[in-house]
Amino acid sequence: MIPKQQLKGLTPYKPGKPIEEVKKELGLKEVVKLASNENPYGSSQAVKEAIQKELTQLHIYPDGYATSLRTAVGKHLKVNEDQLVFGNGSDEVVQMICRTYLEKGTNTVMATPTFPQYRHNAVIENAEIREVPLQDGKHQLDEMLAAIDENTRIIWVCSPNNPSGEHVPENELISFLDNVPKHVLIVVDEAYKEYVTAKDFPDTLARLNNYKNLVVLRTFSKAYGIAALRVGFGVANAEVVAAIEPSREPFNTSRVAQAAAIAALGDQEFIDMCRLENEKGRSLYYEFCEQYNLDVYPSQGNFVLIDFGIPADDVFNYLLKNGYIVRSGSALGFPTSVRITVGSEEQNKEIIKFLIQLLVERGMVKS
């Protein structure tokens, strides 16, 4: 039995430690996970009610075309229903795009560090990966354009970028879109769009008519708070969606997930609350970093990437022992930084207390 050559050395995604495992391992009664950019406020009450109604239908296959969800999302975003493709999380939409457009002899362009599934799936399809390093956490769009040739099939822009949190301003994105050749698919991943407060964040959906090679990715896993149910989607011109659809597995989003997503979409008051609380939380971290002279990227997501100037794993382990799970930058391309999900006000204040305690114990600040 011989697997694909390109799979050798490719490691599966490694999620953070589960809360129960950390409790058992360290003998802790309470553990807070701020590692996976989940919504600390959960999901809308309407989601829970929608899930409850679906529990009597578990023996029936879901609608493979996600018709009701398609209609709801199309109406909410003001796009045609044939412009939507749904996935088991936006991760699966990334996989479908790669399966559709990449093969041996083609290449794909992306920033680094960025969301790892772009690279992961490109490797599986045996495509060449061309990575352009971030500068100060930002995409270097001119250098990414320079990496394109006649064999380039996809160029990825993650905005806000995971893990840096930086976004691509509207004027920069439009200039970029104008210069990408028509044979290259431009995928703009906006998984954290609902948390964005920047005035210069582009309205990418409004650009779909002008750029036939543009795809916008969104998800219900972040602000909508249904990460466990796995619903993401892409928005593009109907011709692009029609090309991608054959690579989609049948029944790839469940009945429960579709019902939950529709209910989540219908409660925009909940989303507005989450955005406001998230902005307040980010401000707490910025104030902490300013007070203790730490570098932090200005994030438009529900997380902050803070550079402590010491090995990231040291910060990670210190917080872990105190009951907080964060994401070490050593696995993200930022070896002296940690990515912290913005939690509730109480969680943010407590973890900042432990971070100050760490700085004092390390002699980096005076007590």
GROMACS .gro file of C-alpha atoms in nm:
model
  367
    1MET     CA    1   0.000   0.000   0.000
    2ILE     CA    2   0.167   0.317  -0.122
    3PRO     CA    3   0.015   0.658  -0.035
    4LYS     CA    4   0.063   0.969  -0.246
    5GLN     CA    5   0.424   1.087  -0.236
    6GLN     CA    6   0.320   1.440  -0.140
    7LEU     CA    7   0.148   1.314   0.176
    8LYS     CA    8   0.476   1.198   0.323
    9GLY     CA    9   0.577   1.441   0.594
   10LEU     CA   10   0.242   1.620   0.583
   11THR     CA   11   0.103   1.632   0.937
   12PRO     CA   12  -0.267   1.643   1.022
   13TYR     CA   13  -0.411   1.950   1.191
   14LYS     CA   14  -0.336   1.952   1.562
   15PRO     CA   15  -0.604   2.126   1.769
   16GLY     CA   16  -0.533   2.268   2.112
   17LYS     CA   17  -0.561   2.052   2.420
   18PRO     CA   18  -0.918   1.973   2.526
   19ILE     CA   19  -1.031   2.136   2.849
   20GLU     CA   20  -1.102   1.805   3.025
   21GLU     CA   21  -0.755   1.673   2.942
   22VAL     CA   22  -0.590   1.985   3.084
   23LYS     CA   23  -0.799   1.961   3.402
   24LYS     CA   24  -0.697   1.600   3.456
   25GLU     CA   25  -0.333   1.653   3.365
   26LEU     CA   26  -0.276   1.958   3.586
   27GLY     CA   27  -0.532   1.891   3.859
   28LEU     CA   28  -0.727   2.207   3.786
   29LYS     CA   29  -1.093   2.256   3.869
   30GLU     CA   30  -1.152   2.533   3.615
   31VAL     CA   31  -0.992   2.578   3.273
   32VAL     CA   32  -1.071   2.848   3.018
   33LYS     CA   33  -0.992   2.787   2.653
   34LEU     CA   34  -0.887   3.098   2.462
   35ALA     CA   35  -0.698   2.917   2.188
   36SER     CA   36  -0.935   2.850   1.898
   37ASN     CA   37  -1.106   3.187   1.844
   38GLU     CA   38  -1.442   3.055   1.957
   39ASN     CA   39  -1.719   3.290   2.065
   40PRO     CA   40  -1.711   3.322   2.447
   41TYR     CA   41  -2.081   3.412   2.441
   42GLY     CA   42  -2.180   3.091   2.267
   43SER     CA   43  -2.460   3.124   2.014
   44SER     CA   44  -2.800   3.288   1.991
   45GLN     CA   45  -3.084   3.140   2.194
   46ALA     CA   46  -3.265   3.099   1.861
   47VAL     CA   47  -2.994   2.850   1.757
   48LYS     CA   48  -3.061   2.628   2.056
   49GLU     CA   49  -3.434   2.629   1.981
   50ALA     CA   50  -3.375   2.543   1.614
   51ILE     CA   51  -3.149   2.252   1.709
   52GLN     CA   52  -3.408   2.115   1.949
   53LYS     CA   53  -3.671   2.110   1.672
   54GLU     CA   54  -3.440   1.915   1.440
   55LEU     CA   55  -3.370   1.636   1.688
   56THR     CA   56  -3.681   1.447   1.578
   57GLN     CA   57  -3.552   1.442   1.217
   58LEU     CA   58  -3.213   1.279   1.265
   59HIS     CA   59  -3.309   0.970   1.066
   60ILE     CA   60  -3.368   1.180   0.752
   61TYR     CA   61  -3.086   1.286   0.521
   62PRO     CA   62  -3.023   1.662   0.502
   63ASP     CA   63  -3.099   1.868   0.194
   64GLY     CA   64  -2.779   1.826  -0.006
   65TYR     CA   65  -2.833   2.160  -0.178
   66ALA     CA   66  -2.903   2.336   0.156
   67THR     CA   67  -3.197   2.512  -0.009
   68SER     CA   68  -3.343   2.692   0.294
   69LEU     CA   69  -3.003   2.799   0.420
   70ARG     CA   70  -2.905   2.906   0.069
   71THR     CA   71  -3.215   3.125   0.050
   72ALA     CA   72  -3.150   3.279   0.393
   73VAL     CA   73  -2.783   3.356   0.322
   74GLY     CA   74  -2.859   3.489  -0.025
   75LYS     CA   75  -3.122   3.726   0.115
   76HIS     CA   76  -2.899   3.839   0.401
   77LEU     CA   77  -2.598   3.908   0.179
   78LYS     CA   78  -2.801   4.028  -0.121
   79VAL     CA   79  -2.649   3.775  -0.359
   80ASN     CA   80  -2.811   3.521  -0.591
   81GLU     CA   81  -2.856   3.171  -0.456
   82ASP     CA   82  -2.647   3.022  -0.739
   83GLN     CA   83  -2.354   3.232  -0.616
   84LEU     CA   84  -2.322   3.024  -0.297
   85VAL     CA   85  -2.138   2.701  -0.219
   86PHE     CA   86  -2.164   2.547   0.128
   87GLY     CA   87  -1.912   2.337   0.315
   88ASN     CA   88  -1.852   2.146   0.636
   89GLY     CA   89  -1.689   2.460   0.770
   90SER     CA   90  -1.506   2.701   0.540
   91ASP     CA   91  -1.215   2.455   0.566
   92GLU     CA   92  -1.404   2.222   0.336
   93VAL     CA   93  -1.470   2.502   0.090
   94VAL     CA   94  -1.092   2.562   0.083
   95GLN     CA   95  -1.049   2.191   0.013
   96MET     CA   96  -1.308   2.199  -0.266
   97ILE     CA   97  -1.144   2.500  -0.431
   98CYS     CA   98  -0.804   2.330  -0.423
   99ARG     CA   99  -0.950   2.006  -0.557
  100THR     CA  100  -1.116   2.197  -0.841
  101TYR     CA  101  -0.827   2.414  -0.957
  102LEU     CA  102  -0.496   2.266  -0.843
  103GLU     CA  103  -0.292   1.976  -0.979
  104LYS     CA  104   0.066   1.890  -1.063
  105GLY     CA  105   0.219   2.160  -1.281
  106THR     CA  106   0.012   2.440  -1.129
  107ASN     CA  107   0.099   2.674  -0.843
  108THR     CA  108  -0.078   2.875  -0.576
  109VAL     CA  109   0.031   3.197  -0.402
  110MET     CA  110  -0.030   3.287  -0.038
  111ALA     CA  111   0.112   3.481   0.253
  112THR     CA  112   0.306   3.320   0.535
  113PRO     CA  113   0.218   3.279   0.818
  114THR     CA  114  -0.151   3.252   0.737
  115PHE     CA  115  -0.435   3.000   0.770
  116PRO     CA  116  -0.251   2.667   0.719
  117GLN     CA  117  -0.525   2.485   0.528
  118TYR     CA  118  -0.447   2.674   0.207
  119ARG     CA  119  -0.102   2.520   0.200
  120HIS     CA  120  -0.212   2.183   0.336
  121ASN     CA  121  -0.467   2.123   0.063
  122ALA     CA  122  -0.239   2.254  -0.211
  123VAL     CA  123   0.023   1.998  -0.106
  124ILE     CA  124  -0.234   1.718  -0.130
  125GLU     CA  125  -0.317   1.827  -0.486
  126ASN     CA  126   0.055   1.819  -0.571
  127ALA     CA  127   0.066   2.188  -0.664
  128GLU     CA  128   0.363   2.418  -0.613
  129ILE     CA  129   0.324   2.654  -0.315
  130ARG     CA  130   0.460   3.007  -0.343
  131GLU     CA  131   0.466   3.183  -0.007
  132VAL     CA  132   0.530   3.553   0.052
  133PRO     CA  133   0.626   3.647   0.410
  134LEU     CA  134   0.407   3.892   0.599
  135GLN     CA  135   0.561   4.224   0.691
  136ASP     CA  136   0.449   4.363   1.026
  137GLY     CA  137   0.166   4.110   1.013
  138LYS     CA  138   0.042   4.239   0.676
  139HIS     CA  139   0.008   4.080   0.331
  140GLN     CA  140   0.268   4.204   0.084
  141LEU     CA  141   0.030   4.224  -0.210
  142ASP     CA  142   0.281   4.359  -0.463
  143GLU     CA  143   0.519   4.071  -0.392
  144MET     CA  144   0.230   3.825  -0.415
  145LEU     CA  145   0.140   3.968  -0.756
  146ALA     CA  146   0.502   3.929  -0.866
  147ALA     CA  147   0.487   3.558  -0.776
  148ILE     CA  148   0.209   3.491  -1.029
  149ASP     CA  149   0.283   3.326  -1.363
  150GLU     CA  150   0.088   3.143  -1.634
  151ASN     CA  151   0.063   2.832  -1.413
  152THR     CA  152  -0.083   3.012  -1.110
  153ARG     CA  153  -0.437   2.901  -1.039
  154ILE     CA  154  -0.524   3.043  -0.695
  155ILE     CA  155  -0.404   3.336  -0.486
  156TRP     CA  156  -0.517   3.351  -0.122
  157VAL     CA  157  -0.582   3.661   0.089
  158CYS     CA  158  -0.683   3.604   0.451
  159SER     CA  159  -0.838   3.925   0.585
  160PRO     CA  160  -0.839   3.965   0.879
  161ASN     CA  161  -0.535   3.740   0.867
  162ASN     CA  162  -0.504   3.447   1.102
  163PRO     CA  163  -0.286   3.461   1.313
  164SER     CA  164  -0.181   3.829   1.291
  165GLY     CA  165  -0.530   3.984   1.282
  166GLU     CA  166  -0.430   4.250   1.028
  167HIS     CA  167  -0.672   4.332   0.746
  168VAL     CA  168  -0.625   4.447   0.388
  169PRO     CA  169  -0.764   4.801   0.344
  170GLU     CA  170  -1.013   4.866   0.064
  171ASN     CA  171  -0.786   5.074  -0.159
  172GLU     CA  172  -0.510   4.812  -0.142
  173LEU     CA  173  -0.745   4.525  -0.217
  174ILE     CA  174  -0.904   4.702  -0.517
  175SER     CA  175  -0.561   4.777  -0.664
  176PHE     CA  176  -0.468   4.414  -0.610
  177LEU     CA  177  -0.786   4.283  -0.774
  178ASP     CA  178  -0.723   4.509  -1.073
  179ASN     CA  179  -0.380   4.357  -1.126
  180VAL     CA  180  -0.441   3.985  -1.075
  181PRO     CA  181  -0.462   3.812  -1.415
  182LYS     CA  182  -0.806   3.683  -1.513
  183HIS     CA  183  -0.691   3.320  -1.520
  184VAL     CA  184  -0.611   3.330  -1.145
  185LEU     CA  185  -0.881   3.270  -0.883
  186ILE     CA  186  -0.863   3.525  -0.600
  187VAL     CA  187  -0.988   3.381  -0.270
  188VAL     CA  188  -1.047   3.637   0.005
  189ASP     CA  189  -1.106   3.457   0.334
  190GLU     CA  190  -1.321   3.669   0.567
  191ALA     CA  191  -1.385   3.421   0.847
  192TYR     CA  192  -1.377   3.703   1.105
  193LYS     CA  193  -1.580   3.956   0.905
  194GLU     CA  194  -1.852   3.990   1.169
  195TYR     CA  195  -1.595   4.118   1.420
  196VAL     CA  196  -1.451   4.386   1.191
  197THR     CA  197  -1.483   4.750   1.300
  198ALA     CA  198  -1.226   4.912   1.066
  199LYS     CA  199  -1.378   5.183   0.847
  200ASP     CA  200  -1.153   5.093   0.552
  201PHE     CA  201  -1.248   4.725   0.544
  202PRO     CA  202  -1.357   4.647   0.187
  203ASP     CA  203  -1.705   4.542   0.079
  204THR     CA  204  -1.580   4.244  -0.117
  205LEU     CA  205  -1.926   4.111  -0.201
  206ALA     CA  206  -2.004   4.434  -0.385
  207ARG     CA  207  -1.703   4.365  -0.608
  208LEU     CA  208  -1.815   4.024  -0.735
  209ASN     CA  209  -1.978   4.165  -1.048
  210ASN     CA  210  -1.661   4.348  -1.146
  211TYR     CA  211  -1.421   4.062  -1.073
  212LYS     CA  212  -1.541   3.731  -1.216
  213ASN     CA  213  -1.243   3.549  -1.062
  214LEU     CA  214  -1.318   3.654  -0.701
  215VAL     CA  215  -1.433   3.418  -0.424
  216VAL     CA  216  -1.522   3.536  -0.072
  217LEU     CA  217  -1.521   3.288   0.216
  218ARG     CA  218  -1.733   3.323   0.531
  219THR     CA  219  -1.815   3.095   0.825
  220PHE     CA  220  -2.068   3.035   1.102
  221SER     CA  221  -1.793   2.904   1.332
  222LYS     CA  222  -1.671   3.234   1.475
  223ALA     CA  223  -1.911   3.516   1.567
  224TYR     CA  224  -2.220   3.304   1.504
  225GLY     CA  225  -2.093   3.056   1.763
  226ILE     CA  226  -2.175   2.720   1.602
  227ALA     CA  227  -1.821   2.591   1.542
  228ALA     CA  228  -1.921   2.241   1.654
  229LEU     CA  229  -2.176   2.210   1.373
  230ARG     CA  230  -1.938   2.306   1.090
  231VAL     CA  231  -2.099   2.540   0.839
  232GLY     CA  232  -1.900   2.765   0.608
  233PHE     CA  233  -1.958   2.897   0.260
  234GLY     CA  234  -1.809   3.065  -0.042
  235VAL     CA  235  -1.962   3.347  -0.246
  236ALA     CA  236  -1.860   3.387  -0.609
  237ASN     CA  237  -1.992   3.430  -0.958
  238ALA     CA  238  -2.229   3.153  -1.063
  239GLU     CA  239  -1.980   3.017  -1.318
  240VAL     CA  240  -1.715   2.969  -1.049
  241VAL     CA  241  -1.963   2.807  -0.810
  242ALA     CA  242  -2.078   2.571  -1.088
  243ALA     CA  243  -1.715   2.467  -1.141
  244ILE     CA  244  -1.658   2.400  -0.769
  245GLU     CA  245  -1.986   2.218  -0.693
  246PRO     CA  246  -1.888   1.879  -0.846
  247SER     CA  247  -1.608   1.851  -0.589
  248ARG     CA  248  -1.854   1.889  -0.300
  249GLU     CA  249  -1.947   1.573  -0.112
  250PRO     CA  250  -2.322   1.497  -0.102
  251PHE     CA  251  -2.497   1.588   0.225
  252ASN     CA  252  -2.186   1.770   0.346
  253THR     CA  253  -2.381   1.992   0.589
  254SER     CA  254  -2.619   1.825   0.832
  255ARG     CA  255  -2.987   1.900   0.897
  256VAL     CA  256  -2.903   2.028   1.243
  257ALA     CA  257  -2.623   2.249   1.112
  258GLN     CA  258  -2.838   2.402   0.841
  259ALA     CA  259  -3.123   2.478   1.082
  260ALA     CA  260  -2.881   2.626   1.335
  261ALA     CA  261  -2.715   2.845   1.073
  262ILE     CA  262  -3.048   2.983   0.955
  263ALA     CA  263  -3.145   3.068   1.314
  264ALA     CA  264  -2.804   3.222   1.384
  265LEU     CA  265  -2.827   3.440   1.075
  266GLY     CA  266  -3.167   3.565   1.187
  267ASP     CA  267  -3.038   3.707   1.516
  268GLN     CA  268  -2.819   3.999   1.413
  269GLU     CA  269  -2.872   4.167   1.751
  270PHE     CA  270  -2.664   3.887   1.902
  271ILE     CA  271  -2.390   3.947   1.643
  272ASP     CA  272  -2.393   4.321   1.713
  273MET     CA  273  -2.350   4.249   2.085
  274CYS     CA  274  -2.061   4.010   2.020
  275ARG     CA  275  -1.887   4.265   1.796
  276LEU     CA  276  -1.920   4.538   2.059
  277GLU     CA  277  -1.796   4.319   2.345
  278ASN     CA  278  -1.511   4.191   2.131
  279GLU     CA  279  -1.398   4.546   2.053
  280LYS     CA  280  -1.400   4.627   2.425
  281GLY     CA  281  -1.195   4.314   2.493
  282ARG     CA  282  -0.937   4.395   2.227
  283SER     CA  283  -0.898   4.739   2.383
  284LEU     CA  284  -0.812   4.581   2.720
  285TYR     CA  285  -0.526   4.389   2.559
  286TYR     CA  286  -0.402   4.696   2.373
  287GLU     CA  287  -0.397   4.894   2.697
  288PHE     CA  288  -0.208   4.612   2.869
  289CYS     CA  289   0.049   4.597   2.588
  290GLU     CA  290   0.095   4.974   2.586
  291GLN     CA  291   0.143   4.982   2.963
  292TYR     CA  292   0.407   4.707   2.957
  293ASN     CA  293   0.571   4.801   2.628
  294LEU     CA  294   0.474   4.484   2.442
  295ASP     CA  295   0.420   4.463   2.067
  296VAL     CA  296   0.071   4.364   1.954
  297TYR     CA  297  -0.078   4.358   1.606
  298PRO     CA  298  -0.392   4.571   1.557
  299SER     CA  299  -0.644   4.291   1.511
  300GLN     CA  300  -0.979   4.298   1.334
  301GLY     CA  301  -1.059   3.945   1.452
  302ASN     CA  302  -1.163   3.806   1.789
  303PHE     CA  303  -0.802   3.742   1.891
  304VAL     CA  304  -0.480   3.929   1.955
  305LEU     CA  305  -0.123   3.824   1.878
  306ILE     CA  306   0.114   3.957   2.144
  307ASP     CA  307   0.493   3.945   2.127
  308PHE     CA  308   0.642   3.884   2.472
  309GLY     CA  309   1.003   3.870   2.356
  310ILE     CA  310   1.053   3.531   2.522
  311PRO     CA  311   0.984   3.179   2.392
  312ALA     CA  312   0.615   3.149   2.316
  313ASP     CA  313   0.594   2.806   2.476
  314ASP     CA  314   0.708   2.957   2.807
  315VAL     CA  315   0.411   3.193   2.804
  316PHE     CA  316   0.180   2.914   2.689
  317ASN     CA  317   0.288   2.677   2.968
  318TYR     CA  318   0.267   2.946   3.235
  319LEU     CA  319  -0.090   3.030   3.140
  320LEU     CA  320  -0.177   2.661   3.109
  321LYS     CA  321  -0.071   2.597   3.468
  322ASN     CA  322  -0.297   2.881   3.573
  323GLY     CA  323  -0.598   2.739   3.389
  324TYR     CA  324  -0.584   2.925   3.056
  325ILE     CA  325  -0.530   2.758   2.720
  326VAL     CA  326  -0.397   2.992   2.450
  327ARG     CA  327  -0.220   2.931   2.117
  328SER     CA  328   0.158   2.930   2.118
  329GLY     CA  329   0.311   3.126   1.834
  330SER     CA  330   0.581   2.861   1.798
  331ALA     CA  331   0.337   2.664   1.581
  332LEU     CA  332   0.215   2.973   1.396
  333GLY     CA  333   0.539   3.124   1.271
  334PHE     CA  334   0.573   3.372   1.560
  335PRO     CA  335   0.813   3.204   1.804
  336THR     CA  336   0.800   3.474   2.074
  337SER     CA  337   0.428   3.551   2.052
  338VAL     CA  338   0.104   3.397   2.170
  339ARG     CA  339  -0.238   3.430   2.013
  340ILE     CA  340  -0.513   3.488   2.268
  341THR     CA  341  -0.881   3.466   2.183
  342VAL     CA  342  -1.072   3.765   2.318
  343GLY     CA  343  -1.293   3.620   2.590
  344SER     CA  344  -1.554   3.763   2.821
  345GLU     CA  345  -1.465   4.072   3.024
  346GLU     CA  346  -1.395   3.856   3.329
  347GLN     CA  347  -1.175   3.615   3.134
  348ASN     CA  348  -0.979   3.896   2.968
  349LYS     CA  349  -0.909   4.071   3.298
  350GLU     CA  350  -0.803   3.750   3.471
  351ILE     CA  351  -0.566   3.633   3.198
  352ILE     CA  352  -0.409   3.981   3.184
  353LYS     CA  353  -0.353   3.952   3.560
  354PHE     CA  354  -0.161   3.629   3.504
  355LEU     CA  355   0.037   3.784   3.218
  356ILE     CA  356   0.144   4.071   3.443
  357GLN     CA  357   0.240   3.816   3.707
  358LEU     CA  358   0.455   3.635   3.448
  359LEU     CA  359   0.631   3.957   3.348
  360VAL     CA  360   0.707   4.032   3.712
  361GLU     CA  361   0.840   3.682   3.782
  362ARG     CA  362   1.062   3.703   3.471
  363GLY     CA  363   1.199   4.038   3.586
  364MET     CA  364   1.068   4.206   3.273
  365VAL     CA  365   0.878   4.463   3.479
  366LYS     CA  366   0.882   4.580   3.837
  367SER     CA  367   0.612   4.461   4.074
   0.00000   0.00000   0.00000
